[in-house]
Coordinates of C-alpha atoms in Angstrom, one line a residue:
X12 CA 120.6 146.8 114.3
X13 CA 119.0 143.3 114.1
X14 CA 118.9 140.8 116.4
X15 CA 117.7 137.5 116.0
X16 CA 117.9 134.9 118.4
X17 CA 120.8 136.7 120.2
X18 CA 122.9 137.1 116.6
X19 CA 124.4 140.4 116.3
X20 CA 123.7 141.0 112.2
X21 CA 124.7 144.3 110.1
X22 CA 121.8 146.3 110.0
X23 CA 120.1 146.9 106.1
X24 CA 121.2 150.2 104.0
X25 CA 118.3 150.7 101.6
X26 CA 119.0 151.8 98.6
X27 CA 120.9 149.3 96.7
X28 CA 120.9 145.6 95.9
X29 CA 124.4 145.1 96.5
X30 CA 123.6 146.6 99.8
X31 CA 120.3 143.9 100.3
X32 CA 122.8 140.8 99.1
X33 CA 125.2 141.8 101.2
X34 CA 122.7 142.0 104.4
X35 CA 121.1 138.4 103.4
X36 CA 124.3 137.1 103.0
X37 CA 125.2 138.1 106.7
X38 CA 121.6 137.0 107.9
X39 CA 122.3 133.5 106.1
X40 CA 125.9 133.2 107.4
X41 CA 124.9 134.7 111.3
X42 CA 121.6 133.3 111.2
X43 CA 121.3 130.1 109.5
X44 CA 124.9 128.4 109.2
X45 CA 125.8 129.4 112.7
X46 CA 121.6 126.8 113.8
X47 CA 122.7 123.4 113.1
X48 CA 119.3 122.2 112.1
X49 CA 118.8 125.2 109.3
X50 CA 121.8 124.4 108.1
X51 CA 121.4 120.8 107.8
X52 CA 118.0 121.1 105.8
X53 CA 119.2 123.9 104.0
X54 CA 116.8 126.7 104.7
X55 CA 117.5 129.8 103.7
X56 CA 116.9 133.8 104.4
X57 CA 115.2 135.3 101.1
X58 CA 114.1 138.9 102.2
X59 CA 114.1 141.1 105.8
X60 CA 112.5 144.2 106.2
X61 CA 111.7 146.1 109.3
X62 CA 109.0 143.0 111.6
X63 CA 109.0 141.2 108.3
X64 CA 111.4 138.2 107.2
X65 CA 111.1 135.5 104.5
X66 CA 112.2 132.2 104.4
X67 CA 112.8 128.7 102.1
X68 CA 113.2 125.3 102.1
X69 CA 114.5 123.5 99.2
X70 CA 112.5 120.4 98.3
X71 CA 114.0 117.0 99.0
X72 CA 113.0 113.6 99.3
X73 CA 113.1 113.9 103.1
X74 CA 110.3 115.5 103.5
X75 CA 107.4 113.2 102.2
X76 CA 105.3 112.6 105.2
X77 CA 102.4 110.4 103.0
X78 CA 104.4 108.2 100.2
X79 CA 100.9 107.1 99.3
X80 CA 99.6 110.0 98.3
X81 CA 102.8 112.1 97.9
X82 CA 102.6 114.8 100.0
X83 CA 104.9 116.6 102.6
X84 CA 105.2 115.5 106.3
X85 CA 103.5 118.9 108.4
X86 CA 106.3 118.8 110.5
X87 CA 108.4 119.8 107.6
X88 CA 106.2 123.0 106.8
X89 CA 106.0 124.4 111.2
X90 CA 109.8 123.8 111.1
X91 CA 109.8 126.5 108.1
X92 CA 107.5 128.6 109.9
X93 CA 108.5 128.6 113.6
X94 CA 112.5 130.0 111.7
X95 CA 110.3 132.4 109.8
X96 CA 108.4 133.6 112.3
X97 CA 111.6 133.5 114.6
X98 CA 113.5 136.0 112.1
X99 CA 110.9 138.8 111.8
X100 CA 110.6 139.1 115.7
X101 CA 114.3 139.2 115.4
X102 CA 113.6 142.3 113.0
X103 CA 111.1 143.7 114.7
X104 CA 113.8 144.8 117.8
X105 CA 115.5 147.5 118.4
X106 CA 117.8 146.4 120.5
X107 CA 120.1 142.9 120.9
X108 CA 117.9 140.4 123.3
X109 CA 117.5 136.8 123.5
X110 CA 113.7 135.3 122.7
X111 CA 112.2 131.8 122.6
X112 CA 108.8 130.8 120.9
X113 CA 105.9 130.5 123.6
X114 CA 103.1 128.5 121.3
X115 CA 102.2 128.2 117.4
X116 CA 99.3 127.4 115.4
X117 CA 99.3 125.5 112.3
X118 CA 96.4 125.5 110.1
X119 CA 96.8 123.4 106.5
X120 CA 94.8 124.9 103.8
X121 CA 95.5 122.7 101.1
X122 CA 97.5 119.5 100.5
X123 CA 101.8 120.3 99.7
X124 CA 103.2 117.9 97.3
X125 CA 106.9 117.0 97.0
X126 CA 109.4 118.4 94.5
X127 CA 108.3 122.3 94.9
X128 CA 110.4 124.4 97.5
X129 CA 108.6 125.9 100.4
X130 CA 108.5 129.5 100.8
X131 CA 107.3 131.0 104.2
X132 CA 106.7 134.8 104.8
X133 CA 106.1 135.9 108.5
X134 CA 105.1 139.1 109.9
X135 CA 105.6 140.4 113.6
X136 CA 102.6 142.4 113.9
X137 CA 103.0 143.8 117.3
X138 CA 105.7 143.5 120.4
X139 CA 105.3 144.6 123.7
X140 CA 107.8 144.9 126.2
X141 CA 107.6 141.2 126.7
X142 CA 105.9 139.6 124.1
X143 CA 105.9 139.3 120.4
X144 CA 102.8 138.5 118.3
X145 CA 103.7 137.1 114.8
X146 CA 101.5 135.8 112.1
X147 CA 102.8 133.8 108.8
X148 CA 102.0 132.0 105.3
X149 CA 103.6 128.9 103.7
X150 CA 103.4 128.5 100.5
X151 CA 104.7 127.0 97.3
X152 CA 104.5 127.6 93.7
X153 CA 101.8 129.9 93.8
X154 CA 101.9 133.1 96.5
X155 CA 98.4 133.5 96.5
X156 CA 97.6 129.7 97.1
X157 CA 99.0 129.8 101.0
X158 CA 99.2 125.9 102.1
X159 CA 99.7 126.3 105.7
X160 CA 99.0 129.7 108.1
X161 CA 100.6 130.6 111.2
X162 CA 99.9 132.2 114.0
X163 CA 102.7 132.5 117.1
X164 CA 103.7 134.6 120.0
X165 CA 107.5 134.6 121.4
X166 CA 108.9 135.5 125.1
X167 CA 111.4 138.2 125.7
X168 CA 113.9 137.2 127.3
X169 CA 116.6 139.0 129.6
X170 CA 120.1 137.9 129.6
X171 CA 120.9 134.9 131.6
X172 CA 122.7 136.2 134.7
X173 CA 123.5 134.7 138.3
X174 CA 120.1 133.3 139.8
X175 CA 119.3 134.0 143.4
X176 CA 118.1 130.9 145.3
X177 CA 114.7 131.0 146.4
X178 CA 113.9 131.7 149.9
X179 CA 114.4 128.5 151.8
X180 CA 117.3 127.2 150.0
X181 CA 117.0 125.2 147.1
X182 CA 113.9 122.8 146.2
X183 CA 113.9 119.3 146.8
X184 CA 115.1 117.0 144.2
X185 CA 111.8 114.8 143.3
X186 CA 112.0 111.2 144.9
X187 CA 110.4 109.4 141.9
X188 CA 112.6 109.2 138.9
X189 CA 111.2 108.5 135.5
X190 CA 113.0 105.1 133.8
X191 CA 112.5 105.2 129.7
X192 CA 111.7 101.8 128.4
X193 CA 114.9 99.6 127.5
X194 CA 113.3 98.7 124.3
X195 CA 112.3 100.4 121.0
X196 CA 111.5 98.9 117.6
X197 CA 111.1 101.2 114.2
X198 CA 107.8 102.9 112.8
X199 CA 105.7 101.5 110.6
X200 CA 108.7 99.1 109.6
X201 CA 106.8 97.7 106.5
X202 CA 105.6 100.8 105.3
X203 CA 108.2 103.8 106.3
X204 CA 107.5 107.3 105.8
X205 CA 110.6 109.5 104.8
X206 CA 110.2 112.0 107.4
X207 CA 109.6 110.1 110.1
X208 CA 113.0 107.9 109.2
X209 CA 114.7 111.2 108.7
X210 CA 114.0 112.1 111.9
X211 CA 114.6 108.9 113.6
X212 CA 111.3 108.3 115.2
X213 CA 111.2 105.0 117.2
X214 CA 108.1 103.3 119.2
X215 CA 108.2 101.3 122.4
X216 CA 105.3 100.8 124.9
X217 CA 104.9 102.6 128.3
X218 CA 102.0 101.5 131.0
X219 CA 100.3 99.3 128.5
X220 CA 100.3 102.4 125.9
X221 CA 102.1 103.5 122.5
X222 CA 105.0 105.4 123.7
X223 CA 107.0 107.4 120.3
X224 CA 110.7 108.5 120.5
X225 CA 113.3 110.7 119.2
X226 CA 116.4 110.2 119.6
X227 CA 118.5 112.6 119.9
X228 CA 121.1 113.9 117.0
X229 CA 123.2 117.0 116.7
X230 CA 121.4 118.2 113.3
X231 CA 118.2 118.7 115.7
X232 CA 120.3 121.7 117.3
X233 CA 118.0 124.9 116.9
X234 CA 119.8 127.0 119.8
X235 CA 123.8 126.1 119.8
X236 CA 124.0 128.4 122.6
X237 CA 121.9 126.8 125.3
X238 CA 122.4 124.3 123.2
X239 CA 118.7 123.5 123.0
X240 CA 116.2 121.1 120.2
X241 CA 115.0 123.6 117.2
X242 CA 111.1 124.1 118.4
X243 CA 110.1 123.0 114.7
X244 CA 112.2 119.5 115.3
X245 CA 110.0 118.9 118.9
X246 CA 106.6 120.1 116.8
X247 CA 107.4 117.9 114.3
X248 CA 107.9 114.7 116.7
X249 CA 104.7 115.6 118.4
X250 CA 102.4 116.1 115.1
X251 CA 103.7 112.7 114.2
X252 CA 103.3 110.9 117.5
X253 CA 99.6 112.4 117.3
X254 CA 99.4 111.1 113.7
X255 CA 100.7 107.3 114.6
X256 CA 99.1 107.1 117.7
X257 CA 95.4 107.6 115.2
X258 CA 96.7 105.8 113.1
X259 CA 96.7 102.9 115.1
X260 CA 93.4 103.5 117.2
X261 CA 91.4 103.5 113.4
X262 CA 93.1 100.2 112.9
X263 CA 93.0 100.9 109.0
X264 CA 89.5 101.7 108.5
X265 CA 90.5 105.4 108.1
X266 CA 93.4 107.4 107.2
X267 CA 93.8 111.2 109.2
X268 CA 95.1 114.2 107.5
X269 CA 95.9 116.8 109.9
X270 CA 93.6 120.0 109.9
X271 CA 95.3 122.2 112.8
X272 CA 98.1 122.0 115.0
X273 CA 98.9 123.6 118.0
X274 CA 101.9 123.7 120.6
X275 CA 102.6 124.8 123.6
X276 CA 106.5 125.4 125.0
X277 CA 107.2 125.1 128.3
X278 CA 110.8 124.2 128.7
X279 CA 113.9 124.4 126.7
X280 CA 114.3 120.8 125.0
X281 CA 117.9 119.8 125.8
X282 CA 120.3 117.5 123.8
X283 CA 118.8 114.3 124.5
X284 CA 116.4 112.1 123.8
X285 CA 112.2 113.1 123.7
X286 CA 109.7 111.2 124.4
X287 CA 105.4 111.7 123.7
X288 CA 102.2 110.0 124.8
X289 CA 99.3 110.6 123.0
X290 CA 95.3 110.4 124.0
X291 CA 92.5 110.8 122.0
X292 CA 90.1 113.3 123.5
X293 CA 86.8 112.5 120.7
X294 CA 86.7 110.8 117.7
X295 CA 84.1 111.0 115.2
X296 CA 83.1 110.1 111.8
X297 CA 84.7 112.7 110.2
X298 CA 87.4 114.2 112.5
X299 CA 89.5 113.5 115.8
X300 CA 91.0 115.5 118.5
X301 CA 94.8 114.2 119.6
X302 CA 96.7 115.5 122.8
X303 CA 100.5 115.2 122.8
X304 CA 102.7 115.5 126.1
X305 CA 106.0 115.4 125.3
X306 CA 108.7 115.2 127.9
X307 CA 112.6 114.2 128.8
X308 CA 113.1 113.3 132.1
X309 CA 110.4 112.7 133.3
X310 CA 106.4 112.9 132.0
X311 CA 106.0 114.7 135.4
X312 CA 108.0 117.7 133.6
X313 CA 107.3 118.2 129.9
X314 CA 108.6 120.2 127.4
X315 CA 106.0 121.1 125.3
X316 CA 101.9 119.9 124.9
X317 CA 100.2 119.5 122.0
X318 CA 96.7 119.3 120.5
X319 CA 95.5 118.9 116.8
X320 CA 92.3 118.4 114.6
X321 CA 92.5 115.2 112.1
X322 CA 90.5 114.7 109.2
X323 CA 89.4 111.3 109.2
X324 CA 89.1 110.3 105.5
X325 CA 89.2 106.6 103.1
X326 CA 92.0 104.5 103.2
X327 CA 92.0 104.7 99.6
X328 CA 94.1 107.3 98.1
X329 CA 92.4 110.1 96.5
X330 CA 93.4 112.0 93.4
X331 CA 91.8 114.9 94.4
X332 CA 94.5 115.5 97.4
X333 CA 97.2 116.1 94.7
X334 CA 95.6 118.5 93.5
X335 CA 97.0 122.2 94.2
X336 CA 93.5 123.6 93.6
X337 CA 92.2 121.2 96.1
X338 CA 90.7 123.0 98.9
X339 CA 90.5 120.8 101.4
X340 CA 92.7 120.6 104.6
X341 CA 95.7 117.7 104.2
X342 CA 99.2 119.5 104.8

């Protein structure tokens, strides 16, 4: 029997392909149609095997993260691959139990260009009593041309039962609460990116500094249970905040192109809105380091931290980076 993310699904008789329809058809109608955000970007279950479960993503419009140069928003390719990576853990246990994604690494290999699906195979390699290791590829027309790798590890989890309070009663509410600003405008109004307005993305300004937003809407679902944000959905915010927030500090003299991604989950995001701060650690000729905190209700509490690696590369757009062969980072 399989269980992903707490899903009961019919376990896979080997042997026929009636038999392997009719276990992706119950994967895709347990799994995905029941996760509000898989089900609004269409994503669907290809192939599960024993640790192993594939993934795609239909191309749409959506998903262009550079119109300039025509390529896809990263967000769109770790929300792929955090589902992927979430269904072979899934397969890889023997037994019903609830897990949540602890951190994952994007690395972009080579530039994805609209109107291609994305395909995403993931692999858990090894699960411990408590712990899940999984490893994955994104790709698109071509198998062997991976555009993005993955690396992530997942949390057991034990069913949610009565909790004890702690010894000396219950903690003290914190005296300080955080106010979000009143105002937001949109991003990059003159110049809009398709992801970013599919998402929702707004700016406002917090201590004197760039303060990004998402607000919240029911397709960003990942967990209708808790209910809780889709991991992917609060990656994809952060990438982008890191993205915006370089974009302004190279005040058009460059243009980054991320190299690595990597996230950190620390809470459950809740149905509401999120909010990121960005700082750049070092900033060189060629590359930049971003850090992303993004938070709730309060910055003091966050929900996830973030780091990534930008390329730092002419304004002017390159032919080269449409170019599948091309094997320089620029997801």
């Amino acid at each position: 029997m399989l269980a992903l993310s707490g899903t009961w699904v019919c376990p896979m008789r080997a042997g026929t392909i009636a038999a392997m329809n009719t276990n992706l058809d119950n994967l895709n109608r347990k799994y995905v149609a029941r996760t509000p955000h898989m089900r609004e970007i269409g994503a669907r279950v290809t192939a599960v095997e024993p640790a192993r479960g594939s993934m795609t993503l239909p191309a749409r419009p959506e998903w262009v993260g550079d119109p300039v140069r025509g390529l896809l928003h990263p967000g769109v390719l770790t929300v792929l691959a955090d589902s992927a990576c979430g269904l072979a853990v899934g397969a890889a246990l023997t037994e019903r139990a609830p897990y949540a994604t602890l951190d994952l690494r994007m690395d972009y290999l080579r530039a994805a260009g609209p109107g291609q699906d994305l395909q995403c195979d993931a692999h858990c390699y090894r699960i411990t009593r408590n712990v899940a290791f999984v490893r994955a590829e994104v790709w698109q027309a071509d198998r062997d041309q991976p555009i993005a790798v993955t690396q992530a590890s997942f949390m057991l989890l034990t069913v949610a039962g009565a909790r004890k309070p702690p010894p000396g009663g219950a903690p003290a509410q914190s005296a300080s609460l955080w106010t979000a600003p009143a105002i937001s405008d949109p991003v990059l109004a003159g110049s809009p990116m398709p992801y970013v307005e599919y998402l929702g993305i707004r700016s406002s300004t917090w201590g004197g500094q760039p303060l990004l937003r998402l607000p919240f809407q029911d397709k960003m679902i990942g967990n209708p249970y808790l209910p809780a944000l889709h991991g992917g959905v609060v990656a994809g915010f952060c990438e982008t905040a890191a993205l915006l927030h370089l974009i302004g500090s190279l005040g058009g003299e460059k243009f980054p192109k991320s190299i690595d991604f990597s996230m950190d989950y620390l809470r459950s995001g809740r149905p509401e809105e999120c909010f990121a701060a960005c700082e750049v650690v070092r900033q060189g000729s060629r590359v930049a380091l971003v850090q992303v905190r993004c938070w709730q209700s309060s910055p003091d509490h966050p929900i996830a931290v973030a780091r990534g690696h930008f390329l730092l590369s002419a304004t002017e757009p390159e032919a080269a980076a449409l170019d599948p062969a091309n094997p320089r980072p620029g997801a």
